[in-house]
Coordinates of C-alpha atoms in Angstrom, one line a residue:
M1 CA 0.0 0.0 0.0
N2 CA 1.0 3.6 -0.4
S3 CA 2.3 4.6 3.1
L4 CA 1.0 8.2 2.7
I5 CA -2.6 7.0 2.4
D6 CA -2.5 4.1 4.9
P7 CA -5.1 4.5 7.7
L8 CA -3.8 6.6 10.7
D9 CA -3.9 5.4 14.3
G10 CA -5.9 7.2 16.9
A11 CA -3.1 9.5 18.1
Q12 CA -2.2 10.5 14.5
Q13 CA -5.8 11.1 13.5
R14 CA -6.3 13.3 16.6
L15 CA -3.3 15.4 15.7
V16 CA -4.4 15.9 12.1
D17 CA -7.9 16.9 13.4
I18 CA -6.4 19.5 15.7
V19 CA -4.3 21.0 13.0
W20 CA -7.1 21.0 10.5
S21 CA -9.8 22.5 12.7
T22 CA -7.5 25.4 13.5
F23 CA -6.5 25.9 9.9
A24 CA -10.0 25.7 8.6
E25 CA -11.2 28.4 11.1
H26 CA -8.2 30.8 11.0
G27 CA -6.5 30.1 7.6
A28 CA -3.2 29.5 9.4
F29 CA -1.5 26.5 10.9
P30 CA -1.3 26.4 14.7
A31 CA 2.0 26.6 16.6
F32 CA 3.4 23.4 18.2
F33 CA 2.9 24.6 21.7
Y34 CA -0.9 24.7 21.0
V35 CA -0.9 21.3 19.4
E36 CA 1.2 19.9 22.2
Y37 CA -1.1 21.2 24.9
L38 CA -4.3 19.7 23.3
M39 CA -2.5 16.4 22.6
R40 CA -1.2 16.2 26.2
R41 CA -4.7 16.8 27.5
D42 CA -5.7 13.7 25.6
G43 CA -2.7 11.7 26.9
Y44 CA -0.5 11.9 23.9
D45 CA 3.2 13.0 23.4
A46 CA 2.8 15.4 20.4
A47 CA 6.5 15.2 19.4
A48 CA 6.4 11.4 19.3
V49 CA 3.2 11.4 17.3
L50 CA 4.7 13.8 14.8
N51 CA 7.6 11.4 14.2
S52 CA 5.3 8.4 13.9
F53 CA 3.8 9.6 10.6
P54 CA 5.1 7.6 7.7
A55 CA 7.5 9.6 5.6
V56 CA 8.9 9.1 2.1
G57 CA 12.1 10.7 0.9
T58 CA 15.8 10.4 0.9
L59 CA 18.5 10.9 3.6
L60 CA 18.9 14.4 2.2
T61 CA 15.6 15.6 3.6
R62 CA 13.2 14.9 6.4
G63 CA 11.0 13.6 3.7
Y64 CA 7.4 14.2 2.8
R65 CA 4.6 13.2 5.1
A66 CA 1.1 14.1 6.2
V67 CA 2.4 16.8 8.7
G68 CA 5.3 19.1 8.8
W69 CA 6.9 21.2 11.5
W70 CA 9.8 23.6 12.3
G71 CA 12.7 22.5 14.4
S72 CA 14.5 19.1 14.6
S73 CA 12.7 15.9 14.4
H74 CA 12.8 15.2 18.1
N75 CA 12.5 18.7 19.3
P76 CA 10.0 20.8 17.3
D77 CA 10.1 24.5 17.7
R78 CA 7.5 25.3 20.3
E79 CA 6.4 28.5 18.5
G80 CA 6.8 27.1 15.0
P81 CA 3.8 26.0 12.9
V82 CA 2.6 22.4 12.6
S83 CA 1.3 22.2 9.0
L84 CA -0.6 19.7 6.9
T85 CA 0.3 18.6 3.4
M86 CA -2.2 17.2 0.9
A87 CA -1.5 13.8 2.4
G88 CA -2.7 15.2 5.7
L89 CA -5.8 16.7 4.2
H90 CA -6.5 13.3 2.7
H91 CA -7.0 12.0 6.2
V92 CA -9.6 14.7 7.2
H93 CA -12.8 12.7 7.0
D94 CA -16.2 13.9 5.8
D95 CA -15.2 17.5 5.4
R96 CA -16.2 19.2 2.2
A97 CA -13.8 22.1 2.7
A98 CA -10.8 19.9 3.0
K99 CA -11.7 18.1 -0.2
E100 CA -12.2 21.4 -2.0
I101 CA -8.8 22.7 -0.9
N102 CA -7.1 19.5 -2.0
D103 CA -8.9 19.6 -5.4
A104 CA -8.1 23.2 -6.0
L105 CA -4.4 22.7 -5.1
L106 CA -4.3 19.6 -7.4
A107 CA -5.7 21.7 -10.3
F108 CA -3.3 24.5 -9.6
M109 CA -0.3 22.1 -9.7
G110 CA -1.6 20.7 -13.0
E111 CA -1.7 24.2 -14.4
C112 CA 1.9 24.8 -13.2
S113 CA 2.9 21.6 -14.9
R114 CA 1.3 22.6 -18.2
A115 CA 2.9 26.0 -18.0
Q116 CA 6.3 24.4 -18.3
E117 CA 5.5 23.4 -21.9
A118 CA 6.4 27.0 -22.9
I119 CA 10.1 25.9 -22.5
L120 CA 9.7 23.6 -25.6
H121 CA 9.3 26.7 -27.8
S122 CA 12.1 28.8 -26.2
P123 CA 15.4 26.8 -26.2
F124 CA 17.6 29.9 -25.5
T125 CA 15.6 32.3 -23.3
M126 CA 13.8 31.1 -20.2
P127 CA 10.1 31.9 -20.7
H128 CA 7.7 33.0 -18.0
V129 CA 6.3 29.8 -16.5
D130 CA 5.0 31.1 -13.2
V131 CA 1.2 30.8 -12.6
S132 CA -0.7 33.3 -10.4
L133 CA -2.7 31.3 -7.9
E134 CA -5.4 34.0 -7.6
N135 CA -5.8 34.5 -11.3
Y136 CA -5.9 30.8 -11.9
V137 CA -8.6 30.3 -9.3
K138 CA -10.7 33.0 -11.0
T139 CA -10.4 31.7 -14.5
A140 CA -10.8 28.1 -13.6
G141 CA -14.0 28.7 -11.6
L142 CA -12.6 27.2 -8.4
A143 CA -13.9 28.0 -5.0
S144 CA -12.5 31.5 -4.5
G145 CA -13.1 31.4 -0.8
H146 CA -10.3 29.0 -0.3
V147 CA -7.6 30.9 -2.1
G148 CA -5.9 31.8 1.2
H149 CA -6.1 28.2 2.4
V150 CA -4.7 26.9 -0.9
A151 CA -1.8 29.4 -0.9
E152 CA -0.9 28.4 2.7
M153 CA -1.0 24.7 1.7
A154 CA 1.0 25.3 -1.4
K155 CA 4.0 26.5 0.6
H156 CA 4.4 23.0 2.0
E157 CA 3.6 21.0 -1.1
W158 CA 7.1 21.0 -2.6
P159 CA 6.9 17.8 -4.6
G160 CA 4.1 19.2 -6.8
V161 CA 4.6 23.0 -6.7
H162 CA 7.2 25.6 -5.8
Y163 CA 5.1 28.5 -4.5
S164 CA 6.3 32.0 -3.8
E165 CA 4.3 33.7 -1.0
G166 CA 5.7 37.1 -2.2
S167 CA 4.5 36.9 -5.8
G168 CA 1.5 34.7 -5.1
A169 CA 2.6 32.5 -8.0
G170 CA 3.8 29.0 -8.4
R171 CA 5.7 26.8 -10.8
L172 CA 6.2 23.0 -11.1
G173 CA 7.9 21.5 -8.0
W174 CA 10.2 18.5 -7.6
L175 CA 8.2 16.0 -9.7
G176 CA 8.7 15.9 -13.4
T177 CA 5.0 16.5 -13.9
A178 CA 2.1 17.2 -11.6
E179 CA -1.0 16.5 -13.8
F180 CA -3.1 14.1 -11.8
S181 CA -6.8 13.4 -11.7
T182 CA -7.0 12.5 -8.0
V183 CA -5.1 13.2 -4.9
E184 CA -4.5 9.5 -4.5
E185 CA -2.7 9.4 -7.9
Y186 CA -0.6 12.4 -6.9
L187 CA 0.4 10.8 -3.5
A188 CA 1.2 7.5 -5.2
A189 CA 3.5 9.4 -7.6
V190 CA 5.1 11.2 -4.7
D191 CA 5.6 7.9 -2.8
A192 CA 7.1 6.3 -5.9
A193 CA 9.4 9.2 -6.8
L194 CA 10.7 9.8 -3.3
S195 CA 11.1 6.3 -2.0
P196 CA 14.8 5.3 -2.2
P197 CA 15.4 2.4 -4.6
E198 CA 16.2 -1.0 -3.2
P199 CA 20.0 -1.7 -3.3
S200 CA 21.1 -4.0 -6.1
A201 CA 21.5 -7.5 -4.9
A202 CA 24.8 -8.2 -3.3
L203 CA 26.9 -10.4 -5.5
P204 CA 28.5 -13.5 -4.0
Y205 CA 32.3 -13.3 -3.7
R206 CA 33.7 -16.7 -2.7
E207 CA 37.2 -16.7 -4.2
P208 CA 39.6 -14.2 -2.6
R209 CA 41.8 -13.9 -5.7
A210 CA 39.0 -13.5 -8.2
L211 CA 39.4 -9.7 -8.4
L212 CA 43.2 -10.0 -8.9
R213 CA 42.7 -12.5 -11.7
A214 CA 40.1 -10.3 -13.4
I215 CA 42.6 -7.4 -13.3
N216 CA 45.4 -9.7 -14.7
F217 CA 43.2 -11.1 -17.5
L218 CA 42.1 -7.7 -18.6
D219 CA 45.8 -6.5 -18.6
V220 CA 46.9 -9.5 -20.7
T221 CA 44.0 -9.2 -23.1
S222 CA 44.7 -5.5 -23.6
E223 CA 48.3 -6.2 -24.4
L224 CA 47.4 -9.0 -26.9
V225 CA 44.6 -7.1 -28.7
L226 CA 45.7 -3.5 -28.4
G227 CA 49.4 -4.0 -28.2
R228 CA 49.9 -2.3 -24.8
P229 CA 49.3 -3.4 -21.2
L230 CA 46.6 -1.5 -19.3
V231 CA 47.3 -2.0 -15.6
A232 CA 49.9 0.0 -13.7
R233 CA 50.6 -2.4 -10.8
P234 CA 50.7 -1.0 -7.3
P235 CA 53.4 -2.3 -4.8
M236 CA 52.9 -5.9 -3.8
D237 CA 52.0 -5.0 -0.2
R238 CA 49.2 -2.8 -1.4
S239 CA 47.8 -5.0 -4.2
S240 CA 47.6 -7.9 -1.7
L241 CA 44.8 -6.0 0.1
L242 CA 42.6 -6.8 -2.9
A243 CA 42.8 -10.5 -1.9
L244 CA 42.2 -10.0 1.8
A245 CA 38.9 -9.8 3.7
V246 CA 38.2 -6.8 5.9
E247 CA 36.8 -6.6 9.4
D248 CA 36.3 -2.9 10.1
E249 CA 35.8 0.5 8.4
A250 CA 39.6 1.3 8.3
E251 CA 40.4 -1.9 6.4
F252 CA 37.4 -1.3 4.1
Q253 CA 38.6 2.2 3.2
A254 CA 42.2 0.9 2.7
G255 CA 40.9 -1.7 0.2
L256 CA 38.8 1.0 -1.6
V257 CA 41.9 3.2 -1.9
V258 CA 43.9 0.5 -3.6
L259 CA 41.2 -0.5 -5.9
T260 CA 40.4 3.1 -6.8
E261 CA 44.1 3.7 -7.6
V262 CA 44.3 0.7 -9.9
L263 CA 41.3 2.0 -11.9
R264 CA 42.5 5.6 -11.8
D265 CA 46.0 4.6 -13.1
F266 CA 44.9 2.6 -16.1
D267 CA 47.5 3.3 -18.8
V268 CA 45.2 5.0 -21.3
P269 CA 46.5 7.6 -23.8
G270 CA 45.5 11.2 -23.1
S271 CA 45.1 13.3 -20.0
T272 CA 41.5 14.3 -20.0
P273 CA 39.8 13.4 -17.8
P274 CA 42.6 12.7 -15.4
S275 CA 41.4 9.2 -14.5
G276 CA 42.5 6.4 -16.8
L277 CA 39.2 4.7 -16.2
G278 CA 37.5 7.9 -17.4
R279 CA 39.4 7.8 -20.7
L280 CA 39.0 4.1 -21.2
E281 CA 35.6 4.1 -23.0
S282 CA 36.6 6.5 -25.7
H283 CA 40.0 4.8 -26.2
L284 CA 38.5 1.4 -26.7
I285 CA 35.9 2.7 -29.1
A286 CA 38.6 4.4 -31.1
Q287 CA 40.8 1.4 -31.2
L288 CA 38.1 -1.2 -31.7
P289 CA 35.2 0.1 -33.8
A290 CA 33.4 -3.2 -33.5
I291 CA 33.4 -3.2 -29.7
D292 CA 30.1 -3.4 -27.8
Q293 CA 29.9 0.3 -26.8
A294 CA 26.9 -0.1 -24.5
A295 CA 28.6 -2.9 -22.5
V296 CA 31.8 -0.8 -22.2
Q297 CA 29.8 2.2 -21.0
Q298 CA 27.9 0.2 -18.5
A299 CA 31.0 -1.4 -17.1
V300 CA 32.9 1.9 -16.8
Q301 CA 30.0 3.6 -15.1
S302 CA 29.6 0.8 -12.7
L303 CA 33.4 0.8 -11.8
D304 CA 33.2 4.6 -11.4
Q305 CA 30.8 4.1 -8.5
I306 CA 33.8 2.7 -6.5
R307 CA 35.5 6.1 -6.9
I308 CA 32.4 7.9 -5.6
L309 CA 32.2 5.5 -2.7
R310 CA 35.9 6.0 -1.9
N311 CA 35.5 9.8 -1.9
S312 CA 32.8 9.5 0.7
A313 CA 35.6 9.0 3.3
V314 CA 36.8 12.5 2.4
H315 CA 33.4 14.1 1.8
P316 CA 31.0 12.1 4.0
K317 CA 28.0 14.3 3.5
P318 CA 25.2 12.4 1.8
S319 CA 24.6 13.3 -1.8
P320 CA 22.4 11.8 -4.6
R321 CA 25.6 10.5 -6.3
L322 CA 26.8 8.8 -3.1
L323 CA 23.4 7.2 -2.4
A324 CA 23.3 6.0 -6.0
A325 CA 26.8 4.5 -5.7
H326 CA 25.7 2.5 -2.6
Q327 CA 22.7 1.3 -4.5
A328 CA 24.7 0.3 -7.6
L329 CA 27.2 -1.7 -5.5
G330 CA 24.6 -3.5 -3.5
L331 CA 25.4 -1.7 -0.2
A332 CA 23.1 -0.4 2.5
F333 CA 23.4 3.2 3.5
P334 CA 25.2 3.7 5.8
V335 CA 27.5 0.7 5.6
R336 CA 27.3 -1.4 8.8
D337 CA 28.7 -4.7 7.8
F338 CA 32.1 -3.8 6.3
T339 CA 33.1 -7.4 5.6
A340 CA 30.0 -8.0 3.4
A341 CA 30.4 -4.5 1.8
W342 CA 33.9 -5.2 0.7
D343 CA 33.0 -8.6 -0.7
S344 CA 30.1 -6.9 -2.7
V345 CA 32.4 -4.2 -4.0
R346 CA 35.0 -6.7 -5.1
A347 CA 32.4 -8.9 -6.7
H348 CA 31.0 -6.0 -8.7
A349 CA 34.5 -4.9 -9.7
E350 CA 35.4 -8.4 -10.8
R351 CA 32.3 -8.7 -12.9
E352 CA 32.7 -5.4 -14.7
L353 CA 36.4 -5.9 -15.4
H354 CA 35.6 -9.3 -16.7
R355 CA 32.9 -7.8 -18.9
I356 CA 35.4 -5.3 -20.4
Q357 CA 38.0 -8.1 -21.0
E358 CA 35.4 -10.1 -22.8
V359 CA 34.2 -7.3 -25.1
I360 CA 37.8 -6.4 -26.0
Q361 CA 38.5 -10.0 -26.9
A362 CA 35.3 -10.3 -28.9
A363 CA 36.1 -7.1 -30.9
R364 CA 39.6 -7.9 -31.8
P365 CA 40.3 -7.4 -35.6

């Protein structure tokens, strides 16, 4: 089921009802201290209830959920507002006003999405794609009495619309499109777009020397087919790390450093980009016109995830590229089991190096 529309428990529903009733009456979201007081009278911990709402999103954000608030997750700002999203309004039962607001916001987001089509006719100058909320409500015949409510809601509906309170206008938000017939369709799209992908299946790695053999076979094949070796061998004491298991993060990072250096130092003509692995694809295509270009590109991109993973030790802040690298290499984020993670990295590297070796051999003149 879509976690955003799954039924709420009693405490969650009570909090939504408190926030909605205040918003419906005053056109503004209540402060946390007010919500906390009413929830405490009913025997609930408001902060705990806030954190109990299902959220979809990445590690880069707190995510999208039925409610939002200012402050940290476990310590909301007492004077900051507690707001509802369209997912929150979805859980307001038997209230015509809540449905009208959601429907109006859904229609407004669709108009913001359609406004983006002006870009197709203006490849060099950014066209005006902002949509005035008030003007749209008037021309579309929507319930004008809810303009203020829709505007306040729009400020928190970042997946579907980026709304500027100053200009009173919006444009398409985080989603690639926001044209949906029902709120349920919209929330399903938000859930699908923001839910992190499942990591690739961890590959089995049973032979400690498999990666070293793959590197050696690729080097020999390159020399036989292209007339030059590919691998600049590191000192023996360092290359031996590729055949050893690891037990902790320090050993995991040490292995990544060696493997990254081997890939970086591939002996490929040229200097741009600085990494030999980065130059490998174009070099192979130039030397072997019959080579399977798609297979080479896929293998190089997969191997480059190891570099991104290695760089995380220097720049540990999560980023979309780092999360994608973990996913591509079959790793959980963050890594907890470094022994299993190293085996998965080696298995992926061995597979891609073997893939490159095979396509070089297959494309030999």
